Amino acid sequence: MSVPHVPLHVTGHILLDGDREVGEMWVRDGRLSLLRPTPQGSAATEVDGWVLPGLVDVHCHVGLDAGGAVDEAAATKQALADRDTGVLLIRDAGSPLDTSWVAQRTELPRLVRSGAHLARPKRYLRHYGLELDDVGDLPRVVAEQARAGDGWVKLVGDWIDRDLGADGDLRPLWPVDVLTEAVEAAHAEAARVTVHAFSTEVIEDLLTAGVDGIEHGTGITADLMPEIAQRGIRVTPTLLQVNQFEAIAQQADGRYPVYAARMRRMHERRHEQVRAMYGAGIPLLVGTDAGGTIDHGRIADECSELVAAGLPDAEVVAMATWRARAYLGHGAMVEGSSADFVVYPSDPREDVEVLRHPTAVVLRGRVVAP
């Protein structure tokens, strides 16, 4: 038996999007209303505070842990961990598990799926994605993944080439002509392509190919930032992941010194890199990279890292809410939209640390947390 919706009366500072704020709204049958209901009918539960649209994690891996695919029960726990921190919309950034069933689970966040990571043998983490023996298969497989997902395809753009021995370092995985054909194949299926990219060498290929998103972006150089900004290519800095680069460098020091030195340099300048991208006008998004070696439910940590890098609190909040929702096609809170929002005791735009302390998480009109 389904749990009935309890009407809500929400008051305070309700931020419908970046430009609109109201002082009152109602929730009935899972939908928002900005108009006082007449007649009001049954008594409503009162909710008060600073209200934001549900948070968005645009780089998250439901169904994946450090060893590869997990089962449905474990994936459910991952999604609930995200939900309880206020993340009500997730763009999956690659998973070896078919998570299409998440859409039928009304207690779980909304999930926009990218299908499996596409990589090459020995050029990515084992058991994470589909590894193509023949790079020429990439356009066909991209089209297949585009049809199987929710409008997104995730490629691995670069990884360490261990075959180079002591000179092993980050190298692009795909010839630029094949990559371009693959992006065209995705666009023909009305899907967008986002790409894992650590290195500098891969960025120009991604721009030539016409990709829609860049994940991590640690190798983006200052001379290319204006073009990325002008083309509106979204970049997700994933600072929680980049914070691990020093530990990765330490593991590689003896065997792959060139790679270790590069990872260490990118770690040392990670905050400078994010400030430069923001200053260049690149549209940034917030993603935790949860699901591999990073725990789920860390959206507040990622936002805090972006502020530590020098981004304004209010900008980070916008990146994590209405901007990301609009980009993924879920829009702002309007009359009749699904009641997916989070309530806070004070304004997170003044102090992003407030995101750690939601007083109510409302998904599809039901208070699901704390």
Coordinates of N, CA and C in Angstrom, one line a residue, residues 92 95 97-101 103 111-116 118 130 140-154 185-186 189-191:
D92 N 23.8 10.3 -13.6 CA 24.8 9.2 -13.6 C 25.9 9.5 -14.6
S95 N 27.9 3.8 -15.3 CA 27.7 2.7 -14.3 C 27.6 1.4 -15.0
L97 N 26.1 -1.1 -13.9 CA 24.8 -1.7 -13.5 C 23.7 -1.0 -14.3
D98 N 22.8 -1.8 -14.9 CA 21.6 -1.2 -15.5 C 20.7 -0.7 -14.4
T99 N 20.6 0.6 -14.2 CA 19.8 1.3 -13.2 C 18.5 1.8 -13.7
S100 N 18.0 1.3 -14.7 CA 16.7 1.8 -15.3 C 15.6 1.6 -14.3
W101 N 15.7 0.7 -13.4 CA 14.7 0.4 -12.4 C 14.5 1.5 -11.3
A103 N 13.9 4.5 -11.8 CA 12.8 5.4 -12.2 C 11.5 4.9 -11.6
L111 N 16.9 10.0 -11.6 CA 18.2 9.6 -12.1 C 18.2 9.8 -13.6
V112 N 19.2 10.6 -14.1 CA 19.4 10.7 -15.5 C 20.6 9.9 -15.9
R113 N 20.4 8.8 -16.6 CA 21.4 7.8 -16.8 C 22.3 8.0 -18.1
S114 N 23.6 7.7 -17.9 CA 24.5 7.8 -19.1 C 24.9 6.4 -19.6
G115 N 24.4 5.4 -19.1 CA 24.9 4.0 -19.5 C 26.3 3.7 -19.0
A116 N 27.0 2.8 -19.6 CA 28.3 2.4 -19.1 C 29.4 3.4 -19.6
L118 N 32.7 4.2 -21.5 CA 33.3 3.5 -22.7 C 34.8 3.8 -22.7
L130 N 32.6 -0.6 -20.4 CA 32.7 -1.4 -21.6 C 34.1 -1.0 -22.2
R140 N 29.6 3.2 -33.2 CA 28.5 2.2 -33.1 C 28.1 2.0 -31.6
V141 N 29.1 1.8 -30.7 CA 28.7 1.6 -29.3 C 28.2 2.8 -28.7
V142 N 28.7 4.0 -29.0 CA 28.1 5.2 -28.5 C 26.6 5.3 -28.9
A143 N 26.3 5.0 -30.1 CA 24.9 5.1 -30.5 C 24.0 4.1 -29.7
E144 N 24.6 2.9 -29.4 CA 23.9 1.9 -28.6 C 23.7 2.4 -27.2
Q145 N 24.7 3.0 -26.6 CA 24.6 3.5 -25.2 C 23.6 4.7 -25.2
A146 N 23.6 5.5 -26.2 CA 22.7 6.7 -26.3 C 21.3 6.2 -26.3
R147 N 21.0 5.1 -27.0 CA 19.6 4.6 -27.0 C 19.2 3.9 -25.7
A148 N 20.2 3.4 -25.0 CA 19.9 2.7 -23.8 C 19.8 3.6 -22.5
G149 N 20.4 4.8 -22.6 CA 20.4 5.7 -21.5 C 19.3 6.8 -21.5
D150 N 19.5 7.9 -20.8 CA 18.5 8.9 -20.7 C 19.1 10.2 -21.3
G151 N 19.7 10.1 -22.5 CA 20.1 11.3 -23.2 C 21.6 11.7 -23.0
W152 N 22.3 10.8 -22.4 CA 23.8 11.1 -22.1 C 24.6 9.8 -22.4
V153 N 25.8 10.1 -22.8 CA 26.9 9.0 -23.0 C 28.1 9.5 -22.3
K154 N 28.8 8.6 -21.6 CA 30.0 8.9 -20.9 C 31.2 8.2 -21.5
A185 N 27.4 10.5 -33.7 CA 26.4 9.4 -33.5 C 25.6 9.6 -32.3
A186 N 26.1 10.1 -31.2 CA 25.3 10.4 -30.1 C 24.3 11.5 -30.3
E189 N 21.3 10.6 -32.0 CA 20.3 9.9 -31.2 C 19.7 10.9 -30.1
A190 N 19.9 12.2 -30.3 CA 19.4 13.2 -29.4 C 20.1 13.0 -28.0
A191 N 21.3 12.6 -27.9 CA 22.0 12.4 -26.7 C 23.2 13.3 -26.7

